[in-house]
Every structure is written in C-alpha cells, then in structure tokens.
mmCIF file of C-alpha atoms in Angstrom:
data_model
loop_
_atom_site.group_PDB
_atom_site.id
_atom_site.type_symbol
_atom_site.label_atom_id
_atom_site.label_comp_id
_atom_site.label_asym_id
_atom_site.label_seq_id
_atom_site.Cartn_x
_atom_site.Cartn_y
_atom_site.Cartn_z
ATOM 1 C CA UNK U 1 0.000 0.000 0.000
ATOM 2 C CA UNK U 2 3.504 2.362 0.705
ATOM 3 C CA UNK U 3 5.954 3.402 -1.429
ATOM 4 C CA UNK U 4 8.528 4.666 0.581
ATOM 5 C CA UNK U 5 11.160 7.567 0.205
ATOM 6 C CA UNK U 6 13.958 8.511 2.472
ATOM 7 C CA UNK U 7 13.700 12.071 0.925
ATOM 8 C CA UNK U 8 14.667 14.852 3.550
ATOM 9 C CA UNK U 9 14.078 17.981 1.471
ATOM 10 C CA UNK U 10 10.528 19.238 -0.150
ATOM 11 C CA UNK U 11 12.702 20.233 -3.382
ATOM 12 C CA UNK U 12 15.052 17.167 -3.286
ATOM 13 C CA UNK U 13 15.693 16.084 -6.782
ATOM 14 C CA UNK U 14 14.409 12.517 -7.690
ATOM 15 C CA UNK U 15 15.963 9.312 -9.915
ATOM 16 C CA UNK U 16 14.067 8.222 -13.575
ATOM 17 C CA UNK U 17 12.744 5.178 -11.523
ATOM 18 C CA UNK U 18 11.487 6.975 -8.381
ATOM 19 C CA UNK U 19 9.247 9.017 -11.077
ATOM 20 C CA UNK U 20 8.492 6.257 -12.815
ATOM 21 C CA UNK U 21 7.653 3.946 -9.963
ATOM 22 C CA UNK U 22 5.482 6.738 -7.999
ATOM 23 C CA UNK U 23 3.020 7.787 -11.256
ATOM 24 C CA UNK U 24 2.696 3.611 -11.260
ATOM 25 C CA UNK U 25 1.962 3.383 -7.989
ATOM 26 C CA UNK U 26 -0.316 6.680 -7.366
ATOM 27 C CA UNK U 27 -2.425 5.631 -10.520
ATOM 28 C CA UNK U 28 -2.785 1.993 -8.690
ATOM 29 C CA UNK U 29 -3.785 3.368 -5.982
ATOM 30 C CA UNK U 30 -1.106 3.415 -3.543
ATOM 31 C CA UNK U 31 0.361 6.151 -1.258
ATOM 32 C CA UNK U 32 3.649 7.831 -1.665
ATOM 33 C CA UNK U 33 5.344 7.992 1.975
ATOM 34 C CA UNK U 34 8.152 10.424 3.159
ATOM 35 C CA UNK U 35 8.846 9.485 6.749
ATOM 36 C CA UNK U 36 11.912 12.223 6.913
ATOM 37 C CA UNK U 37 10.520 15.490 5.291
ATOM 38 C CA UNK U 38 10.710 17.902 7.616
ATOM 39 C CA UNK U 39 8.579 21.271 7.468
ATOM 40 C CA UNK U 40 9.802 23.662 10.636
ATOM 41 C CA UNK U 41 7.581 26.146 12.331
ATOM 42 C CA UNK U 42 8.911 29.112 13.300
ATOM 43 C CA UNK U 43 8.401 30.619 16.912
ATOM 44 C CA UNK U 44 5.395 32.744 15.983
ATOM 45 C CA UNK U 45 4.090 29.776 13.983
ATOM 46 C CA UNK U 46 4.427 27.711 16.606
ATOM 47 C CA UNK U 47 1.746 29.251 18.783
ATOM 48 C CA UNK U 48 -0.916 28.346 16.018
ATOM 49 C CA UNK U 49 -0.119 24.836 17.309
ATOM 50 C CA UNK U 50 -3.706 25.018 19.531
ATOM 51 C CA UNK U 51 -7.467 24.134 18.261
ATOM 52 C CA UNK U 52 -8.098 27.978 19.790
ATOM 53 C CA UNK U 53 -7.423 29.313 16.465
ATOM 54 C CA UNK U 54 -10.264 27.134 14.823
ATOM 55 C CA UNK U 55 -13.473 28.690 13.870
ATOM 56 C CA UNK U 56 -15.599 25.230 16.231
ATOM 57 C CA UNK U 57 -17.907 25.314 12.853
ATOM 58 C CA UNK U 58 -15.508 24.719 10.184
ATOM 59 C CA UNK U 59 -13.955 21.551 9.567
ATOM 60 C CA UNK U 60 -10.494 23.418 8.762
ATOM 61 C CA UNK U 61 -8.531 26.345 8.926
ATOM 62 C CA UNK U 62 -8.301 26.932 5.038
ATOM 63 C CA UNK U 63 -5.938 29.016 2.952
ATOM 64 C CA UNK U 64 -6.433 29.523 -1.061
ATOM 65 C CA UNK U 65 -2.804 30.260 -2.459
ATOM 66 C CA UNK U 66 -4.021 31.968 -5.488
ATOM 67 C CA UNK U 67 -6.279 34.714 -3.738
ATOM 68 C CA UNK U 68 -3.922 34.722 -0.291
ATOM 69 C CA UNK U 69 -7.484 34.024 1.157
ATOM 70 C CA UNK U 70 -7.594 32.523 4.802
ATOM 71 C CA UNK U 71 -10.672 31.588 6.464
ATOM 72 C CA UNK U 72 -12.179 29.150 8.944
ATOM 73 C CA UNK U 73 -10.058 30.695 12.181
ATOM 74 C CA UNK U 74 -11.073 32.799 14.902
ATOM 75 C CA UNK U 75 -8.744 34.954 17.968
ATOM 76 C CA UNK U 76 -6.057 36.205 15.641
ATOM 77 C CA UNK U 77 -4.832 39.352 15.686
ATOM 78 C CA UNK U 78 -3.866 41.454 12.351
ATOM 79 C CA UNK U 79 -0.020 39.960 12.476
ATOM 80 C CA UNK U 80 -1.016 36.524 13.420
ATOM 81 C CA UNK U 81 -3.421 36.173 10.674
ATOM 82 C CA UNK U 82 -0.227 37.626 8.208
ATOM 83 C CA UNK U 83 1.671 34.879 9.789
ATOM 84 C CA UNK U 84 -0.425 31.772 9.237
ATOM 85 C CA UNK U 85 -1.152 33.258 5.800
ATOM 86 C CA UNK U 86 2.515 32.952 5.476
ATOM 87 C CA UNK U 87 3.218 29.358 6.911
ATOM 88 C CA UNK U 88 0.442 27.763 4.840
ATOM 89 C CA UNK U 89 1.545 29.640 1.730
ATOM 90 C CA UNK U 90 4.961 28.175 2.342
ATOM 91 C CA UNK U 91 3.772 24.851 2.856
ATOM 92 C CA UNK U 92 1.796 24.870 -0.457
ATOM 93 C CA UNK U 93 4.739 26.153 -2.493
ATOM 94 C CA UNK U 94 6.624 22.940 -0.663
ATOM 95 C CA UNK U 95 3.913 20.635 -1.459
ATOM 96 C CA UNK U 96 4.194 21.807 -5.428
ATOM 97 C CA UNK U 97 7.501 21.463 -5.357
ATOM 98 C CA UNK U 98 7.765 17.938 -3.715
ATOM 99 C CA UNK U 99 4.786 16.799 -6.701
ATOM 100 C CA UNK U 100 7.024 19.114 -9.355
ATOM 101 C CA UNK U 101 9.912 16.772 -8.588
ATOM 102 C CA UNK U 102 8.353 13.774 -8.245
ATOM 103 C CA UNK U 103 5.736 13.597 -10.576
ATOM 104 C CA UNK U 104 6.918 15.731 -13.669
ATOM 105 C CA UNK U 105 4.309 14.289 -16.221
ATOM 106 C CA UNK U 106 1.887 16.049 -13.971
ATOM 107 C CA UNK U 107 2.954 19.353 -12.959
ATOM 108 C CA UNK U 108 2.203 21.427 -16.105
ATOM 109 C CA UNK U 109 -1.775 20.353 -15.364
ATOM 110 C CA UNK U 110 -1.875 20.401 -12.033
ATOM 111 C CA UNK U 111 -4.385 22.800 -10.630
ATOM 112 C CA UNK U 112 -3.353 24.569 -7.004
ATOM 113 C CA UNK U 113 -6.169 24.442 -5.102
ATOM 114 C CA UNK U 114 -7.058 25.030 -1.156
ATOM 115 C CA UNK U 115 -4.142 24.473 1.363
ATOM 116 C CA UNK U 116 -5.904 23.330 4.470
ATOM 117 C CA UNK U 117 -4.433 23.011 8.510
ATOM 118 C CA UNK U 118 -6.211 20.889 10.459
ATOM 119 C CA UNK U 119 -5.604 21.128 14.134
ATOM 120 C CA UNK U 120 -8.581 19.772 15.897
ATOM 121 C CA UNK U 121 -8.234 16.156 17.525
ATOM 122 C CA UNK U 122 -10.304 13.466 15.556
ATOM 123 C CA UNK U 123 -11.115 11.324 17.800
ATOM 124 C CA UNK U 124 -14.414 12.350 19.426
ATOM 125 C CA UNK U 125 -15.371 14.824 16.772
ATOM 126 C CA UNK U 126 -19.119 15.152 16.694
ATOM 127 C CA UNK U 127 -20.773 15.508 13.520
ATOM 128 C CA UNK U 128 -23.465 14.579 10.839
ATOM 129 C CA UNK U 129 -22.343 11.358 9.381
ATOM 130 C CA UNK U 130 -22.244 12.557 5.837
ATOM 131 C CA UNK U 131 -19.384 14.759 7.246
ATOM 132 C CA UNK U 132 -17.613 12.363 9.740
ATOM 133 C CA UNK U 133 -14.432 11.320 8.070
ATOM 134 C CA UNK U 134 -14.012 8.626 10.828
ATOM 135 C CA UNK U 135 -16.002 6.820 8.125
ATOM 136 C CA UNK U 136 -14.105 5.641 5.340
ATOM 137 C CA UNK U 137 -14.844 7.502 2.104
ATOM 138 C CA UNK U 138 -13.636 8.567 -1.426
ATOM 139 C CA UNK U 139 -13.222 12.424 -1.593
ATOM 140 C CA UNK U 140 -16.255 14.193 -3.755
ATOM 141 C CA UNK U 141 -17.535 17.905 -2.718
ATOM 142 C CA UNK U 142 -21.156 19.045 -2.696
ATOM 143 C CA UNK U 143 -20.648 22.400 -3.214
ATOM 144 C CA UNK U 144 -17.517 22.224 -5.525
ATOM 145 C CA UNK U 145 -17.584 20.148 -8.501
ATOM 146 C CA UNK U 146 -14.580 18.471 -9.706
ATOM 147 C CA UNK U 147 -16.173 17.220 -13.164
ATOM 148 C CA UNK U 148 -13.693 14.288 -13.776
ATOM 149 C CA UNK U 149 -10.617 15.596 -12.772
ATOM 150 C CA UNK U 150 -8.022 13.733 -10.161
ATOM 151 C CA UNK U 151 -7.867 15.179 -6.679
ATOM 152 C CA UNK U 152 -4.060 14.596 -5.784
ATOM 153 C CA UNK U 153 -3.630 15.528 -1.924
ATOM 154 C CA UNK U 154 0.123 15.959 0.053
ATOM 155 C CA UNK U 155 -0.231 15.744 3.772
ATOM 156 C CA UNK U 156 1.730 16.682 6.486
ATOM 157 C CA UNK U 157 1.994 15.360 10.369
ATOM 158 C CA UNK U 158 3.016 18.929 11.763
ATOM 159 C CA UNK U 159 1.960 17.440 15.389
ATOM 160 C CA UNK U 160 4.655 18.509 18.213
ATOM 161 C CA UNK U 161 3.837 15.480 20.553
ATOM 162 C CA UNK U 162 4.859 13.296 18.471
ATOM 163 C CA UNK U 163 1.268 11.761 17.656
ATOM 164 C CA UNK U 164 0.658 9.409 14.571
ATOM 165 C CA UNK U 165 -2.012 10.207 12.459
ATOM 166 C CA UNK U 166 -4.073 7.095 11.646
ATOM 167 C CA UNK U 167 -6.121 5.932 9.305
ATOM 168 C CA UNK U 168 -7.751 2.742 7.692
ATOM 169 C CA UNK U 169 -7.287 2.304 4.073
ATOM 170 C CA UNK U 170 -10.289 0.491 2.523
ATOM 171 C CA UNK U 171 -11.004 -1.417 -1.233
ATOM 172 C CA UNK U 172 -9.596 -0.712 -4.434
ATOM 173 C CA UNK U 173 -12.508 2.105 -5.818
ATOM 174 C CA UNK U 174 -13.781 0.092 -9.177
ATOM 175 C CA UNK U 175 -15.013 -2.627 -6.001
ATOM 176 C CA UNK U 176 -16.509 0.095 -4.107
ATOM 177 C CA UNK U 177 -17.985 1.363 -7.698
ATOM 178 C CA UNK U 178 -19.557 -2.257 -7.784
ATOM 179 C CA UNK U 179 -20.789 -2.541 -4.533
ATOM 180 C CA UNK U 180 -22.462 1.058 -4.417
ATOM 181 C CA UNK U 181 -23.695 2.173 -7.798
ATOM 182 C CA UNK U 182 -26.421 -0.458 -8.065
ATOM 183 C CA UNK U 183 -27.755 1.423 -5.095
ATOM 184 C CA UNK U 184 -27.939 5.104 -6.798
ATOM 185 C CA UNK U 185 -30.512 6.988 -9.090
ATOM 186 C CA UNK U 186 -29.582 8.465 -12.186
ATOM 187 C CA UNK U 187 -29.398 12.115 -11.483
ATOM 188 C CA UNK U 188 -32.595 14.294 -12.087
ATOM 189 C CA UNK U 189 -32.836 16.426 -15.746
ATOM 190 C CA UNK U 190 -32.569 19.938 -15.013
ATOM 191 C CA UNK U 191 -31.110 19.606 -10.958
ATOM 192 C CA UNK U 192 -27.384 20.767 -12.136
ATOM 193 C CA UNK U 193 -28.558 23.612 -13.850
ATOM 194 C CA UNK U 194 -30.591 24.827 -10.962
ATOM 195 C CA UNK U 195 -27.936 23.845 -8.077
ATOM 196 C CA UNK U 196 -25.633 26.267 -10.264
ATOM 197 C CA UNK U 197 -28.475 28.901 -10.969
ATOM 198 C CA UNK U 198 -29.073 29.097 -7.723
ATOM 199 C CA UNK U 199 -25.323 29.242 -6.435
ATOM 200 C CA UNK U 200 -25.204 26.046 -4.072
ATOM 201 C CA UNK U 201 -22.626 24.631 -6.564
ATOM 202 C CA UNK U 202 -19.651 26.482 -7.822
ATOM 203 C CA UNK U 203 -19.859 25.138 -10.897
ATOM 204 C CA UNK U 204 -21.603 22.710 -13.329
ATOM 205 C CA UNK U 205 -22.645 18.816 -11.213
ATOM 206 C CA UNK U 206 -21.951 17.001 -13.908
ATOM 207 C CA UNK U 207 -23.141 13.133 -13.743
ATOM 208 C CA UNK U 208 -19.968 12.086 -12.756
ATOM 209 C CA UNK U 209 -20.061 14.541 -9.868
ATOM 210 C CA UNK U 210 -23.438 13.121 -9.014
ATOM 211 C CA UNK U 211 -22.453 9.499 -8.775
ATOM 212 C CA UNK U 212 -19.235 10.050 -6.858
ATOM 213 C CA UNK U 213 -21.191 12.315 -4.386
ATOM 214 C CA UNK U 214 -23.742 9.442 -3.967
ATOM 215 C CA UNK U 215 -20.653 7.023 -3.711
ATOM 216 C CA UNK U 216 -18.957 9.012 -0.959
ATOM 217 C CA UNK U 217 -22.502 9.112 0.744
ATOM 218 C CA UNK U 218 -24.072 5.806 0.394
ATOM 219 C CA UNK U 219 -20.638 4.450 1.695
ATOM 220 C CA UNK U 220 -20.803 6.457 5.022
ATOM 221 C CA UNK U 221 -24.387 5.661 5.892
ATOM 222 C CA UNK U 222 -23.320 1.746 5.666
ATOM 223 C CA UNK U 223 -22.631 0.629 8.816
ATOM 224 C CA UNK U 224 -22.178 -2.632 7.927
ATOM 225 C CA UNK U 225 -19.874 -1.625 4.716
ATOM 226 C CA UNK U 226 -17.875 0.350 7.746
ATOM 227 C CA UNK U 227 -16.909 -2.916 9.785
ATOM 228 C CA UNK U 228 -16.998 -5.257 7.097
ATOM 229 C CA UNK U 229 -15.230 -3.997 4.136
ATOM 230 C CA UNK U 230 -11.766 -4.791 3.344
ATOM 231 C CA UNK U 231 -9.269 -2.458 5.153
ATOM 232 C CA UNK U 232 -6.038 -1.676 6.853
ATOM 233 C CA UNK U 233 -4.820 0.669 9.727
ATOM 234 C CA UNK U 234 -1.999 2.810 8.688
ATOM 235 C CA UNK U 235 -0.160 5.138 11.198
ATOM 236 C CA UNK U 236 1.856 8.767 9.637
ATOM 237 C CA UNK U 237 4.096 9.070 12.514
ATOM 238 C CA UNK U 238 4.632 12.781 13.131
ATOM 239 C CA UNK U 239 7.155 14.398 11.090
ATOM 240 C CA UNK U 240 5.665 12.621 8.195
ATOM 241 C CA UNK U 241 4.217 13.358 4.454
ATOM 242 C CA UNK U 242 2.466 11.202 2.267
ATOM 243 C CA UNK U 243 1.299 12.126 -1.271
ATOM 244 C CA UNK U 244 -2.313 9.698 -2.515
ATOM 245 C CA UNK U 245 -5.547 10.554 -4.098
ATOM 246 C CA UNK U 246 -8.034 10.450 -2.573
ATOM 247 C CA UNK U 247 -11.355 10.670 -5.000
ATOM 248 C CA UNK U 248 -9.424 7.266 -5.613
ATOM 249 C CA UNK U 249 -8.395 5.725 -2.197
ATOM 250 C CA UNK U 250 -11.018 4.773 0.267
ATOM 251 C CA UNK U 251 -9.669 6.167 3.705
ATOM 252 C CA UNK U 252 -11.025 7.149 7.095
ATOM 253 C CA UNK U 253 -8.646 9.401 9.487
ATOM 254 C CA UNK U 254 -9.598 7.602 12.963
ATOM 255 C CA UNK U 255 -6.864 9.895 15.064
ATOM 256 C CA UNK U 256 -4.432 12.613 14.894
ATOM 257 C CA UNK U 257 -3.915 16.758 14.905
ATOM 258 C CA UNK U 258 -2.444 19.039 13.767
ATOM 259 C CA UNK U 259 -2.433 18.108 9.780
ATOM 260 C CA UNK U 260 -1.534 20.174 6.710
ATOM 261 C CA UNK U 261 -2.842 19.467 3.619
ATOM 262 C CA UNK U 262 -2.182 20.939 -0.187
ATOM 263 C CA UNK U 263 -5.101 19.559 -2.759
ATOM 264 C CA UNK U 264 -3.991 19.715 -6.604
ATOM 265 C CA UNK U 265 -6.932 18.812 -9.423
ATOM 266 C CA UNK U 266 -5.227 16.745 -12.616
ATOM 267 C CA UNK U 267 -7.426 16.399 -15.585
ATOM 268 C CA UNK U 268 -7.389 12.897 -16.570
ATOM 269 C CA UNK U 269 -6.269 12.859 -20.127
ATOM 270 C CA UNK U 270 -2.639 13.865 -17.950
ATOM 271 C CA UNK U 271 -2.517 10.568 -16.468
ATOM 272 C CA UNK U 272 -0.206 7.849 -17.870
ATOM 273 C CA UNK U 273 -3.304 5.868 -17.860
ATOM 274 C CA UNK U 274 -6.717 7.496 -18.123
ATOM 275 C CA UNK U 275 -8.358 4.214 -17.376
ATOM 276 C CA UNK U 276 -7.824 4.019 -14.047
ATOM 277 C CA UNK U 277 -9.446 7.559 -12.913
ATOM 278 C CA UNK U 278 -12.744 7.384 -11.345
ATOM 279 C CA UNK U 279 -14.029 8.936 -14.531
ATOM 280 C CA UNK U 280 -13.066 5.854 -16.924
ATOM 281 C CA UNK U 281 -13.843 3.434 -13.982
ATOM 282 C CA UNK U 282 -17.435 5.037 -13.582
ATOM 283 C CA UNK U 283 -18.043 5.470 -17.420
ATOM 284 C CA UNK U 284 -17.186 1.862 -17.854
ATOM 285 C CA UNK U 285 -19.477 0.257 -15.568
ATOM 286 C CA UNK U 286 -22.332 2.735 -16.739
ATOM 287 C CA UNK U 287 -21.537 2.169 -20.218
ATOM 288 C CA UNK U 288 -21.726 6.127 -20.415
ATOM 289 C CA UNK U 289 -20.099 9.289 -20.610
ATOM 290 C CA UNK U 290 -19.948 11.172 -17.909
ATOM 291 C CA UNK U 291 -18.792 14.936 -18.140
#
C-alpha cells in the first residue's frame, strides 16, 4: 500500500525510476510515503499549534494560495493572521515542489487548489455522518464540482507530541464502484442547472459529480460496509508526508492533529493511464459518458 522515500528535502531532486515507480503506484492506488521530510515552524508559527485558532464550525482552517485568502479561524490578531497566511503559503509552495519533482508528467496540469491546517483532535469529533471522516470515504464535494478531474492531496503530520495520524485504508474504488452504484438513481434532468443557478454549486454537477457524491454518501451511511469492508490501519508518525488521491483511495482518518494538507486537481487525459481515474472506472461500468 507504501511506497517509501527517504527524501529529507521538499525540493530534493528525484531518480528516472522513483518518477516512474510513484506515477505507477499513485495511478494503482497506492500512497507515496516520506517518513523524513521535515517542514519547521517558526516561533510565531508555533503558537498556532492550539485548536483555539479554529473557527468550532468549520472543519479546517483553510488558505487559497491563489487569492492569499484565509478563512475558517477565529482569535487572531492582524499579524497573526499575516503569519499563518505565510506558513500555509509556504507549505503549499513545498507541497508543489515535492509533486514538481516527483511527478513531472503532472505538474504542467496540475491545478493549485485550497491548502488546508487541520488542528482539531479526531477522535471524538461530533458531527453529521455525511461529514464524519471517521467513516471511510472517497473524496467528492457538494458544493464544488470536480467534473472528472483527479484530486491529488500531500499531507503533512506537523503534530509537536509526536502523535501518529491514523487511518484505515479500505477497497480498491472500481469494487466500491460495484458494490455502491447499483444502489444510486440516475441524477434528475434539469437539478445541475438549478444547483448552479441558484449558487449552491460552484460550478456545473456534472453526472460524474453526481455518482461520486452518492458514492462518498451511500458508503458512510453503511454501517455494515464500515466494519466489514476490506481495510487496513496505517499510522503517519509525526514528522511525516504522504502524497495519494483520494477521490481514488477509500480512507477514514480515525486519530491525529495538527495536519496540513495541499489539494492539486489533474485532468485525466494527464494521467499515464486514463483508465484508471474514477471517470473511466465510472463510465465503464455505466456504459456512459460522464462529463
């Protein structure tokens, strides 16, 4: 399930086989592992180390490097909010250019998306189950269409205790495509264009977006999928990264805090093979297209 790197710099420079073996591996479904990267906080930063700063009704503290937009906090005064602006933008530019070095095929598609810093414990999180990521899930957004493309994730284990973050690692997605798709409706004519007229999506739900939103739904509200299905704990000791995709990877977090996390979109047709993307996966069994 881990390919493992001893890299010990985001910008390290990486062999022909490394890049070779890591697109193999990512488009199979594995996860990338760099048990050595190290991202240092700086004094200041270090303070932002607490759940205080966390707006209690937002699931993260998020950061979009392309507007130097931060939202989801609370408490911080005008230089602490230019600070974590600043650590999170660093950590995105870090991210981009571990994936840059790594995975070269990708990086002239890649889309940068949100940068997100997670420091509220897991474990005894209350929430709707729909948003409990205790449960183990693919990624898909209701409010943000993706419309086919590859959601390619780098997180980091920025925890000063020295607490793993864990998680279980479920089924290889075209058997969770089996399993769940005979249990979904064909999306309604007309309910795209009105989730977008009226602004509750930020762009077009295509049926691809519908059927991976269903996916990521139906397999939280089965509690007997939960216990039953396939799976694997896997612990990110602090001080760790790991690079996967997760609209790909069925995966529950179960403990941990203090996470960072950069999200990159990759159309498909920049894959070394299209045909394992949800998209291909989902067209195939429907026998349509999609987007």
């Amino acid at each position: 399930m881990l390919q493992t790197f001893s890299t010990m710099a985001w910008n390290e420079p990486f062999s022909d086989t490394d890049k070779r073996q890591a697109i193999e591996n990512l488009e199979n479904g594995r996860i990338l592992f760099f048990p050595q990267l190290a991202f240092s906080l700086s004094t200041d930063e270090q303070v932002f180390l607490s759940p205080h700063y966390a707006d209690p009704h937002a699931k993260n503290i998020s950061y979009h490097p392309q507007h130097h937009k931060l939202w989801g906090m609370r408490h911080l005064t005008d230089q602490q909010h230019i600070q974590l602006k600043t650590m999170l933008d660093r950590y995105s530019r870090y991210a981009y250019q571990l994936v840059q070095n790594l995975l070269p095929h990708y990086a002239p598609q890649l889309t940068v998306a949100r940068t997100s810093f997670r420091p509220v414990q897991i474990t005894g999180r209350k929430t709707s189950y729909r948003k409990d990521d205790k449960r183990l899930h693919v990624d898909a957004f209701p409010s943000a269409p993706n419309q086919g493309k590859r959601i390619l994730r780098v997180f980091y284990n920025v925890n000063p205790h020295g607490e793993d973050r864990v998680w279980r690692v479920g089924e290889p997605f075209e058997k969770v495509a089996h399993t769940f798709l005979p249990r979904i409706n064909k999306p309604i004519p007309g309910t795209a264009a009105l989730l977008r007229l009226l602004k509750i999506t930020k762009s077009y739900r295509t049926r691809y977006d519908h059927y991976m939103l269903q996916i990521h739904d139906h397999m939280k509200a089965d509690e007997r999928y939960q216990q039953q299905a396939d799976q694997q704990e896997i612990r990110f000791p602090a001080g760790s990264a790991w690079i996967v995709q997760t609209d790909d990877v069925s995966h529950a977090a179960m403990q941990g805090q203090y996470l960072l996390e950069q999200t990159f979109y990759l159309p498909v047709h920049a894959m070394q093979d299209e045909t394992r993307s949800p998209l291909r996966i989902l067209e195939k069994i429907t026998g349509q297209c999609l987007v």
